[in-house]
Amino acid sequence: MKQSIGIDGPAGAGKSTVAKRIAQALGIPYLDTGAMYRATAVAAKKHGIGFTDEERLSEFVRTLDVRVQYLGSEQHMLVDGEDVTGQLRTEEISQGASLVSRVPAVRDRMVELQREVAHAQRVVMDGRDICTNVLPDTPYKFFVAASAEERANRRYKQLLEAGQEADYDTILKDIVRRDKQDSERAYKPLYCGADTKRIDTTHMTIEEATQAILSEV
Ligand code: DC
């Protein structure tokens, strides 16, 4: 069996763009694991459960039906049968996903689903704990990083290009807060393991970062 490719890194480092390109180049599916935590946050909000309410979240996630469905190469998230894909990319849900992902029962459930996907086929998976926890045995492990300022700058430009309002300082503050939450949580935090190749994209184009990984796999 060909082994899957894991890509971790902080919010906004370009992981998902790079991961999608690699998946396309190799002709295999891409699994965005952040979308699974985001879908859980959407479901918690809908049920009036606080993002930091560990007890209720732990109970809630036990029976939550979270599914990944592909329409063509596009990943959709279904929660209890409802397609919530269009609700995942707000600032509130970005923060909510970061908060619910601290809860061990939430993580264990998502990791179980992620391993099921990787067991069935070779995939490119990106997230925070893919190399250290979800797929520790794959030889293809990467950590895609960039300075917080550069990540905020990219996000800022992206929003302006999409015709949306953007404030650089607010974006930077949100990124720094999420970095701290994701890398300082007690259970399965974000970090670059000793056996993982670190790629700093601060001064790289997406194409260069993609090639750096493709040349290894
Ligand atoms: O990659 P993203 O920004 O869509 O992820 C949203 C949040 O989900 C992120 O701040 C932390 C959490 N997450 C995680 O803890 N583990 C993963 N494998 C993926 C995401």
Coordinates of C-alpha atoms and ligand atoms in Angstrom, one line a residue:
M1 CA 0.0 0.0 0.0
K2 CA 1.3 3.5 -0.9
Q3 CA 1.5 5.7 2.1
S4 CA -0.4 8.9 2.6
I5 CA 1.1 12.3 2.9
G6 CA 0.7 14.4 6.1
I7 CA 1.0 18.2 6.1
D8 CA 0.8 20.1 9.4
G9 CA 1.3 23.8 10.1
P10 CA -0.3 26.9 11.7
A11 CA -3.4 28.7 10.3
G12 CA -2.9 30.5 7.0
A13 CA 0.5 29.1 6.1
G14 CA -0.8 27.9 2.7
K15 CA -1.1 24.2 3.7
S16 CA -4.4 23.6 2.0
T17 CA -3.5 25.2 -1.3
V18 CA -0.2 23.2 -1.4
A19 CA -2.0 20.0 -0.2
K20 CA -4.7 20.4 -3.0
R21 CA -2.0 20.8 -5.7
I22 CA -0.1 17.8 -4.5
A23 CA -3.2 15.7 -4.4
Q24 CA -4.0 16.8 -7.9
A25 CA -0.5 16.1 -9.2
L26 CA -0.6 12.6 -7.7
G27 CA -4.2 11.9 -8.7
I28 CA -5.3 11.1 -5.1
P29 CA -7.9 12.7 -2.8
Y30 CA -7.2 15.6 -0.4
L31 CA -8.6 15.6 3.1
D32 CA -9.0 18.9 4.8
T33 CA -9.1 17.8 8.5
G34 CA -9.7 21.4 9.7
A35 CA -13.0 21.3 8.0
M36 CA -14.1 18.4 10.3
Y37 CA -13.4 20.5 13.4
R38 CA -15.1 23.4 11.8
A39 CA -18.2 21.3 11.1
T40 CA -18.2 20.2 14.7
A41 CA -18.1 23.8 15.8
V42 CA -21.1 24.6 13.5
A43 CA -23.0 21.7 15.0
A44 CA -22.2 22.8 18.5
K45 CA -23.4 26.3 17.8
K46 CA -26.6 25.1 16.3
H47 CA -27.3 23.0 19.5
G48 CA -26.4 25.9 21.8
I49 CA -23.3 24.2 23.2
G50 CA -20.5 26.5 24.1
F51 CA -17.2 26.0 22.3
T52 CA -15.4 25.7 25.7
D53 CA -18.1 23.5 27.4
E54 CA -15.9 20.3 27.5
E55 CA -18.4 18.2 29.3
R56 CA -21.3 18.8 26.9
L57 CA -19.1 18.7 23.8
S58 CA -17.6 15.3 24.9
E59 CA -21.1 13.9 25.2
F60 CA -22.4 15.6 22.0
V61 CA -19.6 14.3 19.8
R62 CA -20.2 10.7 20.7
T63 CA -23.4 10.6 18.7
L64 CA -22.7 13.3 16.2
D65 CA -22.7 12.0 12.6
V66 CA -19.9 13.8 10.8
R67 CA -19.2 12.7 7.3
V68 CA -16.9 13.7 4.5
Q69 CA -18.4 13.5 1.0
Y70 CA -16.6 14.3 -2.3
L71 CA -18.5 16.1 -5.1
G72 CA -15.9 15.7 -7.8
S73 CA -12.7 16.7 -6.1
E74 CA -14.6 19.1 -3.8
Q75 CA -14.8 18.1 -0.1
H76 CA -18.2 18.6 1.5
M77 CA -19.0 18.3 5.2
L78 CA -22.2 16.6 6.3
V79 CA -23.3 16.8 9.9
D80 CA -26.4 14.7 10.8
G81 CA -27.1 14.6 7.1
E82 CA -27.0 18.4 6.6
D83 CA -24.4 19.9 4.2
V84 CA -22.7 22.6 6.3
T85 CA -19.8 23.3 3.9
G86 CA -21.0 26.9 3.2
Q87 CA -20.9 27.7 6.9
L88 CA -17.4 26.7 7.8
R89 CA -15.3 29.8 6.8
T90 CA -16.4 32.6 9.2
E91 CA -14.1 34.1 11.8
E92 CA -16.5 32.8 14.6
I93 CA -16.2 29.2 13.3
S94 CA -12.4 29.5 12.9
Q95 CA -12.2 30.4 16.5
G96 CA -14.8 27.9 17.5
A97 CA -13.0 25.1 15.7
S98 CA -9.8 25.9 17.4
L99 CA -11.6 25.8 20.8
V100 CA -13.6 22.6 20.3
S101 CA -10.4 20.9 19.0
R102 CA -8.9 21.2 22.5
V103 CA -11.4 18.7 23.8
P104 CA -9.9 15.2 23.9
A105 CA -13.2 13.4 23.0
V106 CA -13.7 15.7 20.0
R107 CA -10.1 15.0 18.8
D108 CA -10.4 11.2 19.3
R109 CA -13.6 11.1 17.3
M110 CA -12.1 13.1 14.4
V111 CA -8.9 11.2 14.3
E112 CA -10.9 7.9 14.1
L113 CA -12.7 9.2 11.0
Q114 CA -9.4 10.5 9.5
R115 CA -7.7 7.1 9.9
E116 CA -10.7 5.4 8.3
V117 CA -10.2 7.6 5.2
A118 CA -6.5 7.0 5.1
H119 CA -7.0 3.2 5.6
A120 CA -9.2 3.0 2.5
Q121 CA -6.9 4.9 0.1
R122 CA -3.7 6.9 -0.2
V123 CA -4.6 10.6 0.5
V124 CA -3.0 14.0 1.2
M125 CA -4.2 15.2 4.6
D126 CA -3.5 18.5 6.2
G127 CA -4.1 19.7 9.7
R128 CA -2.3 20.2 13.1
D129 CA -1.6 16.7 14.3
I130 CA -1.5 14.6 11.2
C131 CA 2.3 13.8 11.3
T132 CA 2.5 13.5 15.1
N133 CA -0.7 11.7 15.8
V134 CA -3.0 10.7 12.9
L135 CA -0.5 9.1 10.5
P136 CA 2.7 8.7 12.6
D137 CA 4.0 5.8 10.4
T138 CA 3.9 7.5 7.1
P139 CA 7.4 8.5 5.8
Y140 CA 5.9 11.6 4.1
K141 CA 5.6 14.2 6.8
F142 CA 5.8 17.9 6.3
F143 CA 5.4 21.0 8.4
V144 CA 4.4 24.1 6.4
A145 CA 5.2 27.3 8.3
A146 CA 5.4 31.1 7.6
S147 CA 5.7 34.1 9.9
A148 CA 2.5 35.3 11.5
E149 CA 2.9 38.7 9.7
E150 CA 3.2 37.1 6.3
R151 CA 0.2 34.9 7.0
A152 CA -1.9 37.9 8.1
N153 CA -0.7 39.7 5.0
R154 CA -1.8 36.9 2.7
R155 CA -5.2 36.7 4.3
Y156 CA -5.6 40.4 4.1
K157 CA -4.9 40.5 0.4
Q158 CA -7.2 37.5 -0.2
L159 CA -10.1 39.2 1.5
L160 CA -9.5 42.5 -0.4
E161 CA -9.3 40.6 -3.7
A162 CA -12.6 38.9 -2.9
G163 CA -14.1 42.4 -2.4
Q164 CA -14.5 41.9 1.3
E165 CA -13.6 44.3 4.2
A166 CA -10.4 43.5 6.0
D167 CA -8.4 45.0 8.8
Y168 CA -4.8 43.8 8.9
D169 CA -4.3 44.2 12.7
T170 CA -7.5 42.3 13.5
I171 CA -6.4 39.5 11.2
L172 CA -2.9 39.3 12.8
K173 CA -4.4 39.3 16.3
D174 CA -6.8 36.4 15.3
I175 CA -3.9 34.4 13.8
V176 CA -1.7 34.8 16.8
R177 CA -4.5 33.8 19.2
R178 CA -5.2 30.7 17.1
D179 CA -1.5 29.8 16.9
K180 CA -1.3 30.0 20.7
Q181 CA -4.5 27.9 21.2
D182 CA -3.4 25.2 18.7
S183 CA 0.2 24.9 19.9
E184 CA -0.3 25.2 23.6
R185 CA -3.4 23.0 24.2
A186 CA -2.7 20.1 26.5
Y187 CA -4.0 17.3 24.3
K188 CA -2.2 16.6 20.9
P189 CA -1.0 20.2 20.2
L190 CA 0.5 21.4 17.0
Y191 CA 4.2 21.0 16.7
C192 CA 6.8 19.9 14.2
G193 CA 8.2 16.4 15.1
A194 CA 11.8 15.5 14.7
D195 CA 11.1 13.2 11.7
T196 CA 9.1 15.9 9.9
K197 CA 10.5 18.1 7.1
R198 CA 9.9 21.8 7.9
I199 CA 9.2 24.1 5.0
D200 CA 9.1 27.8 5.7
T201 CA 7.1 29.5 3.0
T202 CA 7.5 33.1 4.2
H203 CA 9.6 33.8 1.1
M204 CA 8.4 31.1 -1.2
T205 CA 5.6 31.0 -3.8
I206 CA 2.9 28.3 -3.6
E207 CA 4.5 26.7 -6.6
E208 CA 7.9 26.5 -4.9
A209 CA 6.4 25.0 -1.7
T210 CA 4.4 22.5 -3.8
Q211 CA 7.5 21.4 -5.7
A212 CA 9.5 21.1 -2.4
I213 CA 7.1 18.5 -1.2
L214 CA 6.5 16.8 -4.6
S215 CA 10.2 16.2 -5.0
E216 CA 10.2 14.1 -1.8
V217 CA 7.1 11.9 -2.5
Ligands
DC1 O1 -7.0 24.2 9.3 P1 -8.1 25.0 9.8 O2 -7.8 26.5 10.0 O3 -9.4 24.9 9.0 O4 -8.5 24.4 11.2 C1 -9.4 24.9 12.1 C2 -9.0 24.6 13.6 O5 -9.2 23.2 13.8 C3 -7.6 24.9 14.0 O6 -7.5 26.2 14.5 C4 -7.3 23.8 15.0 C5 -8.2 22.7 14.6 N1 -7.5 21.5 13.9 C6 -6.9 20.6 14.7 O7 -6.8 20.8 16.0 N2 -6.3 19.5 14.2 C7 -6.4 19.3 12.9 N3 -5.8 18.2 12.4 C8 -7.0 20.3 12.0 C9 -7.5 21.4 12.6

